[in-house]
Amino acid sequence: MGALFLGALGLGGCAEDPPQTGAKVDSRVDVPKPGGPPPIPKNMSMTESGAKYFVGYWIDAYNYGLRTGRTKIVRGLSTPDCVACATLADAMEAAHEGKAKVTSLGIESVPMEVRMNKREKTAQVKFFVIRYPVKIKRGKGQVEKIKPGVAPIRFTLVRHKRTWRVQSLELVPVKDKRDGATEKERRRRR
């Protein structure tokens, strides 16, 4: 389950360059409150700050789902064709099967860049995602531990009425410090 849980968001590995210390964190890890995050605003601007806010809210909903196994909010903030979103929500639900207890601070995010396409009503939002350790306890002596990590993730958002929805999530290739090439570029050269 751990590989599925991490692979859904591409957080199985760690980036070589974590975000700078003291960088402003958009998403808080003090979620969940008893009922989860408050309702998302019905009108969200089609601006960089609106897209960043939406991704921060999605991450709060993810943290709530991770801790509770309730994924309705995350699923509602994602398009039906977001395979990584569905896989991630399925993994969160599976982690809670059989009355398992899941403990974690969840994930935090540090925004990096936003690219808006107002004509197509889309945005690509790149974040460093900081994953805290996860512990899943199933019965006596059955404990699965998932290590912490840091990875750059790209959220592709599409407009949905007057707000956003996550259309896709993907791990952003990290540049190799030796030659400035991404992993994809190095594979192409081989």
PDB file of C-alpha atoms in Angstrom:
ATOM      1  CA  MET A   1       0.000   0.000   0.000  1.00  0.00           C
ATOM      2  CA  GLY A   2       2.906   2.370   0.770  1.00  0.00           C
ATOM      3  CA  ALA A   3       4.190   2.393  -2.798  1.00  0.00           C
ATOM      4  CA  LEU A   4       0.714   3.134  -4.124  1.00  0.00           C
ATOM      5  CA  PHE A   5       0.191   5.747  -1.450  1.00  0.00           C
ATOM      6  CA  LEU A   6       3.384   7.582  -2.356  1.00  0.00           C
ATOM      7  CA  GLY A   7       3.432   6.901  -6.062  1.00  0.00           C
ATOM      8  CA  ALA A   8       0.016   8.446  -6.619  1.00  0.00           C
ATOM      9  CA  LEU A   9       1.420  11.876  -5.988  1.00  0.00           C
ATOM     10  CA  GLY A  10       4.949  11.062  -7.100  1.00  0.00           C
ATOM     11  CA  LEU A  11       6.347  11.399  -3.610  1.00  0.00           C
ATOM     12  CA  GLY A  12       8.281   8.160  -3.513  1.00  0.00           C
ATOM     13  CA  GLY A  13      11.589   9.954  -3.969  1.00  0.00           C
ATOM     14  CA  CYS A  14      12.995  13.180  -2.693  1.00  0.00           C
ATOM     15  CA  ALA A  15      14.153  16.193  -4.601  1.00  0.00           C
ATOM     16  CA  GLU A  16      17.800  17.128  -4.338  1.00  0.00           C
ATOM     17  CA  ASP A  17      17.036  20.784  -3.619  1.00  0.00           C
ATOM     18  CA  PRO A  18      14.527  21.289  -0.797  1.00  0.00           C
ATOM     19  CA  PRO A  19      12.923  24.704  -0.502  1.00  0.00           C
ATOM     20  CA  GLN A  20      14.803  27.400   1.323  1.00  0.00           C
ATOM     21  CA  THR A  21      14.455  27.429   5.094  1.00  0.00           C
ATOM     22  CA  GLY A  22      12.032  30.050   6.287  1.00  0.00           C
ATOM     23  CA  ALA A  23      10.095  30.107   3.002  1.00  0.00           C
ATOM     24  CA  LYS A  24       6.425  31.032   3.429  1.00  0.00           C
ATOM     25  CA  VAL A  25       4.243  27.941   3.589  1.00  0.00           C
ATOM     26  CA  ASP A  26       0.826  28.339   1.943  1.00  0.00           C
ATOM     27  CA  SER A  27      -0.831  25.241   3.346  1.00  0.00           C
ATOM     28  CA  ARG A  28      -1.194  24.693   7.060  1.00  0.00           C
ATOM     29  CA  VAL A  29      -0.824  21.226   8.580  1.00  0.00           C
ATOM     30  CA  ASP A  30      -3.167  21.949  11.492  1.00  0.00           C
ATOM     31  CA  VAL A  31      -6.000  20.301   9.534  1.00  0.00           C
ATOM     32  CA  PRO A  32      -8.214  18.383  10.144  1.00  0.00           C
ATOM     33  CA  LYS A  33     -10.573  20.199  12.357  1.00  0.00           C
ATOM     34  CA  PRO A  34     -13.534  18.017  13.389  1.00  0.00           C
ATOM     35  CA  GLY A  35     -15.432  18.544  10.121  1.00  0.00           C
ATOM     36  CA  GLY A  36     -12.447  19.130   7.859  1.00  0.00           C
ATOM     37  CA  PRO A  37     -11.469  22.365   6.144  1.00  0.00           C
ATOM     38  CA  PRO A  38     -14.148  25.071   5.926  1.00  0.00           C
ATOM     39  CA  PRO A  39     -16.143  25.202   2.681  1.00  0.00           C
ATOM     40  CA  ILE A  40     -14.143  26.538  -0.230  1.00  0.00           C
ATOM     41  CA  PRO A  41     -15.232  29.956  -1.510  1.00  0.00           C
ATOM     42  CA  LYS A  42     -17.693  29.686  -4.407  1.00  0.00           C
ATOM     43  CA  ASN A  43     -16.014  32.547  -6.288  1.00  0.00           C
ATOM     44  CA  MET A  44     -12.281  32.175  -6.737  1.00  0.00           C
ATOM     45  CA  SER A  45     -10.375  34.551  -8.973  1.00  0.00           C
ATOM     46  CA  MET A  46      -8.706  33.385 -12.156  1.00  0.00           C
ATOM     47  CA  THR A  47      -5.404  34.840 -10.978  1.00  0.00           C
ATOM     48  CA  GLU A  48      -2.099  33.472  -9.726  1.00  0.00           C
ATOM     49  CA  SER A  49      -3.106  34.066  -6.123  1.00  0.00           C
ATOM     50  CA  GLY A  50      -6.489  32.367  -6.709  1.00  0.00           C
ATOM     51  CA  ALA A  51      -4.748  29.303  -8.189  1.00  0.00           C
ATOM     52  CA  LYS A  52      -2.230  29.152  -5.312  1.00  0.00           C
ATOM     53  CA  TYR A  53      -5.027  29.472  -2.761  1.00  0.00           C
ATOM     54  CA  PHE A  54      -6.964  26.661  -4.434  1.00  0.00           C
ATOM     55  CA  VAL A  55      -3.957  24.298  -4.377  1.00  0.00           C
ATOM     56  CA  GLY A  56      -3.340  25.175  -0.704  1.00  0.00           C
ATOM     57  CA  TYR A  57      -6.974  24.349   0.035  1.00  0.00           C
ATOM     58  CA  TRP A  58      -6.702  21.064  -1.906  1.00  0.00           C
ATOM     59  CA  ILE A  59      -3.672  20.173   0.229  1.00  0.00           C
ATOM     60  CA  ASP A  60      -5.640  20.934   3.419  1.00  0.00           C
ATOM     61  CA  ALA A  61      -8.394  18.626   2.110  1.00  0.00           C
ATOM     62  CA  TYR A  62      -5.728  15.979   1.355  1.00  0.00           C
ATOM     63  CA  ASN A  63      -4.418  16.248   4.941  1.00  0.00           C
ATOM     64  CA  TYR A  64      -7.962  15.821   6.253  1.00  0.00           C
ATOM     65  CA  GLY A  65      -8.489  12.760   4.032  1.00  0.00           C
ATOM     66  CA  LEU A  66      -5.152  11.275   5.091  1.00  0.00           C
ATOM     67  CA  ARG A  67      -6.006  11.526   8.768  1.00  0.00           C
ATOM     68  CA  THR A  68      -9.644  10.458   8.527  1.00  0.00           C
ATOM     69  CA  GLY A  69     -10.001   8.339   5.391  1.00  0.00           C
ATOM     70  CA  ARG A  70     -12.745  10.711   4.213  1.00  0.00           C
ATOM     71  CA  THR A  71     -11.914  11.745   0.666  1.00  0.00           C
ATOM     72  CA  LYS A  72     -15.163  13.373  -0.484  1.00  0.00           C
ATOM     73  CA  ILE A  73     -13.632  16.867  -0.353  1.00  0.00           C
ATOM     74  CA  VAL A  74     -10.483  15.898  -2.317  1.00  0.00           C
ATOM     75  CA  ARG A  75     -12.541  14.043  -4.895  1.00  0.00           C
ATOM     76  CA  GLY A  76     -14.916  17.014  -5.228  1.00  0.00           C
ATOM     77  CA  LEU A  77     -11.977  19.376  -5.882  1.00  0.00           C
ATOM     78  CA  SER A  78     -10.587  17.130  -8.642  1.00  0.00           C
ATOM     79  CA  THR A  79     -11.867  16.468 -12.149  1.00  0.00           C
ATOM     80  CA  PRO A  80     -13.152  12.951 -12.911  1.00  0.00           C
ATOM     81  CA  ASP A  81     -10.239  12.446 -15.356  1.00  0.00           C
ATOM     82  CA  CYS A  82      -7.520  13.187 -12.754  1.00  0.00           C
ATOM     83  CA  VAL A  83      -6.150   9.657 -12.434  1.00  0.00           C
ATOM     84  CA  ALA A  84      -3.486  10.614  -9.871  1.00  0.00           C
ATOM     85  CA  CYS A  85      -6.135  12.346  -7.729  1.00  0.00           C
ATOM     86  CA  ALA A  86      -8.388   9.264  -7.760  1.00  0.00           C
ATOM     87  CA  THR A  87      -5.474   6.920  -7.058  1.00  0.00           C
ATOM     88  CA  LEU A  88      -4.365   9.095  -4.161  1.00  0.00           C
ATOM     89  CA  ALA A  89      -7.891   9.232  -2.692  1.00  0.00           C
ATOM     90  CA  ASP A  90      -8.238   5.440  -3.084  1.00  0.00           C
ATOM     91  CA  ALA A  91      -4.925   4.965  -1.242  1.00  0.00           C
ATOM     92  CA  MET A  92      -6.050   7.246   1.607  1.00  0.00           C
ATOM     93  CA  GLU A  93      -9.244   5.218   1.975  1.00  0.00           C
ATOM     94  CA  ALA A  94      -7.301   1.937   1.841  1.00  0.00           C
ATOM     95  CA  ALA A  95      -4.956   3.145   4.586  1.00  0.00           C
ATOM     96  CA  HIS A  96      -7.978   3.333   6.913  1.00  0.00           C
ATOM     97  CA  GLU A  97      -9.468  -0.075   6.038  1.00  0.00           C
ATOM     98  CA  GLY A  98     -10.081  -2.428   8.932  1.00  0.00           C
ATOM     99  CA  LYS A  99     -10.197   0.411  11.469  1.00  0.00           C
ATOM    100  CA  ALA A 100      -6.505   1.164  10.966  1.00  0.00           C
ATOM    101  CA  LYS A 101      -5.192   4.244  12.722  1.00  0.00           C
ATOM    102  CA  VAL A 102      -3.246   6.671  10.525  1.00  0.00           C
ATOM    103  CA  THR A 103      -1.038   9.299  12.135  1.00  0.00           C
ATOM    104  CA  SER A 104       0.820  12.018  10.273  1.00  0.00           C
ATOM    105  CA  LEU A 105       1.192  15.765  10.096  1.00  0.00           C
ATOM    106  CA  GLY A 106       0.347  15.305   6.403  1.00  0.00           C
ATOM    107  CA  ILE A 107       1.996  17.519   3.816  1.00  0.00           C
ATOM    108  CA  GLU A 108       2.904  21.180   3.590  1.00  0.00           C
ATOM    109  CA  SER A 109       3.505  23.166   0.462  1.00  0.00           C
ATOM    110  CA  VAL A 110       5.831  25.931  -0.619  1.00  0.00           C
ATOM    111  CA  PRO A 111       4.673  27.672  -3.813  1.00  0.00           C
ATOM    112  CA  MET A 112       7.199  28.014  -6.606  1.00  0.00           C
ATOM    113  CA  GLU A 113       5.534  29.300  -9.764  1.00  0.00           C
ATOM    114  CA  VAL A 114       2.204  29.700 -11.505  1.00  0.00           C
ATOM    115  CA  ARG A 115       1.599  29.788 -15.248  1.00  0.00           C
ATOM    116  CA  MET A 116      -1.834  31.005 -16.261  1.00  0.00           C
ATOM    117  CA  ASN A 117      -3.528  30.429 -19.606  1.00  0.00           C
ATOM    118  CA  LYS A 118      -6.589  32.675 -19.441  1.00  0.00           C
ATOM    119  CA  ARG A 119      -7.678  31.786 -22.972  1.00  0.00           C
ATOM    120  CA  GLU A 120      -7.901  28.062 -22.114  1.00  0.00           C
ATOM    121  CA  LYS A 121      -8.920  28.802 -18.500  1.00  0.00           C
ATOM    122  CA  THR A 122      -6.137  26.683 -17.035  1.00  0.00           C
ATOM    123  CA  ALA A 123      -3.235  27.151 -14.654  1.00  0.00           C
ATOM    124  CA  GLN A 124      -0.141  25.142 -13.892  1.00  0.00           C
ATOM    125  CA  VAL A 125       0.924  25.568 -10.288  1.00  0.00           C
ATOM    126  CA  LYS A 126       4.300  24.219  -9.223  1.00  0.00           C
ATOM    127  CA  PHE A 127       4.836  23.566  -5.498  1.00  0.00           C
ATOM    128  CA  PHE A 128       7.455  21.938  -3.347  1.00  0.00           C
ATOM    129  CA  VAL A 129       5.513  19.415  -1.296  1.00  0.00           C
ATOM    130  CA  ILE A 130       6.966  18.463   2.063  1.00  0.00           C
ATOM    131  CA  ARG A 131       5.640  15.089   3.244  1.00  0.00           C
ATOM    132  CA  TYR A 132       5.847  14.266   6.926  1.00  0.00           C
ATOM    133  CA  PRO A 133       6.213  10.649   8.120  1.00  0.00           C
ATOM    134  CA  VAL A 134       3.065   8.522   8.050  1.00  0.00           C
ATOM    135  CA  LYS A 135       2.368   5.662  10.434  1.00  0.00           C
ATOM    136  CA  ILE A 136      -0.441   3.173   9.770  1.00  0.00           C
ATOM    137  CA  LYS A 137      -1.316   0.850  12.684  1.00  0.00           C
ATOM    138  CA  ARG A 138      -3.336  -2.242  11.859  1.00  0.00           C
ATOM    139  CA  GLY A 139      -3.941  -4.484  14.849  1.00  0.00           C
ATOM    140  CA  LYS A 140      -1.241  -5.676  17.201  1.00  0.00           C
ATOM    141  CA  GLY A 141       2.277  -5.294  15.894  1.00  0.00           C
ATOM    142  CA  GLN A 142       1.259  -4.375  12.355  1.00  0.00           C
ATOM    143  CA  VAL A 143       2.720  -0.954  11.691  1.00  0.00           C
ATOM    144  CA  GLU A 144       3.546   0.438   8.281  1.00  0.00           C
ATOM    145  CA  LYS A 145       5.811   3.458   8.232  1.00  0.00           C
ATOM    146  CA  ILE A 146       6.187   5.800   5.272  1.00  0.00           C
ATOM    147  CA  LYS A 147       9.263   8.003   5.314  1.00  0.00           C
ATOM    148  CA  PRO A 148       9.180  11.773   4.917  1.00  0.00           C
ATOM    149  CA  GLY A 149      10.224  13.437   1.688  1.00  0.00           C
ATOM    150  CA  VAL A 150      10.312  16.567  -0.424  1.00  0.00           C
ATOM    151  CA  ALA A 151       9.333  16.735  -4.082  1.00  0.00           C
ATOM    152  CA  PRO A 152       8.332  19.358  -6.647  1.00  0.00           C
ATOM    153  CA  ILE A 153       4.783  18.706  -7.860  1.00  0.00           C
ATOM    154  CA  ARG A 154       2.880  20.350 -10.710  1.00  0.00           C
ATOM    155  CA  PHE A 155      -0.866  20.787 -10.332  1.00  0.00           C
ATOM    156  CA  THR A 156      -2.763  21.450 -13.553  1.00  0.00           C
ATOM    157  CA  LEU A 157      -5.972  23.313 -12.765  1.00  0.00           C
ATOM    158  CA  VAL A 158      -9.009  23.973 -14.944  1.00  0.00           C
ATOM    159  CA  ARG A 159     -11.797  26.443 -14.333  1.00  0.00           C
ATOM    160  CA  HIS A 160     -14.984  24.925 -12.979  1.00  0.00           C
ATOM    161  CA  LYS A 161     -17.835  27.413 -12.834  1.00  0.00           C
ATOM    162  CA  ARG A 162     -16.328  30.248 -10.765  1.00  0.00           C
ATOM    163  CA  THR A 163     -13.565  28.245  -9.085  1.00  0.00           C
ATOM    164  CA  TRP A 164     -10.901  25.639  -9.975  1.00  0.00           C
ATOM    165  CA  ARG A 165     -10.548  21.853 -10.146  1.00  0.00           C
ATOM    166  CA  VAL A 166      -7.354  19.756 -10.188  1.00  0.00           C
ATOM    167  CA  GLN A 167      -7.067  18.108 -13.602  1.00  0.00           C
ATOM    168  CA  SER A 168      -3.709  16.422 -13.026  1.00  0.00           C
ATOM    169  CA  LEU A 169      -0.849  16.038 -10.572  1.00  0.00           C
ATOM    170  CA  GLU A 170       2.654  15.103 -11.590  1.00  0.00           C
ATOM    171  CA  LEU A 171       6.146  14.989 -10.227  1.00  0.00           C
ATOM    172  CA  VAL A 172       8.290  17.712 -11.785  1.00  0.00           C
ATOM    173  CA  PRO A 173      11.684  16.460 -13.006  1.00  0.00           C
ATOM    174  CA  VAL A 174      14.554  17.737 -10.905  1.00  0.00           C
ATOM    175  CA  LYS A 175      17.537  19.118 -12.763  1.00  0.00           C
ATOM    176  CA  ASP A 176      20.812  17.288 -12.388  1.00  0.00           C
ATOM    177  CA  LYS A 177      23.277  19.715 -10.862  1.00  0.00           C
ATOM    178  CA  ARG A 178      26.141  18.236 -12.875  1.00  0.00           C
ATOM    179  CA  ASP A 179      24.906  19.208 -16.295  1.00  0.00           C
ATOM    180  CA  GLY A 180      21.683  21.150 -15.799  1.00  0.00           C
ATOM    181  CA  ALA A 181      19.675  18.450 -17.625  1.00  0.00           C
ATOM    182  CA  THR A 182      16.439  16.971 -16.349  1.00  0.00           C
ATOM    183  CA  GLU A 183      16.070  13.224 -15.924  1.00  0.00           C
ATOM    184  CA  LYS A 184      13.843  13.102 -19.021  1.00  0.00           C
ATOM    185  CA  GLU A 185      16.508  14.886 -21.111  1.00  0.00           C
ATOM    186  CA  ARG A 186      19.235  12.498 -19.888  1.00  0.00           C
ATOM    187  CA  ARG A 187      17.112   9.483 -20.864  1.00  0.00           C
ATOM    188  CA  ARG A 188      16.501  10.972 -24.307  1.00  0.00           C
ATOM    189  CA  ARG A 189      20.263  11.328 -24.864  1.00  0.00           C
ATOM    190  CA  ARG A 190      20.935   7.641 -24.105  1.00  0.00           C
TER     191      ARG A 190
END
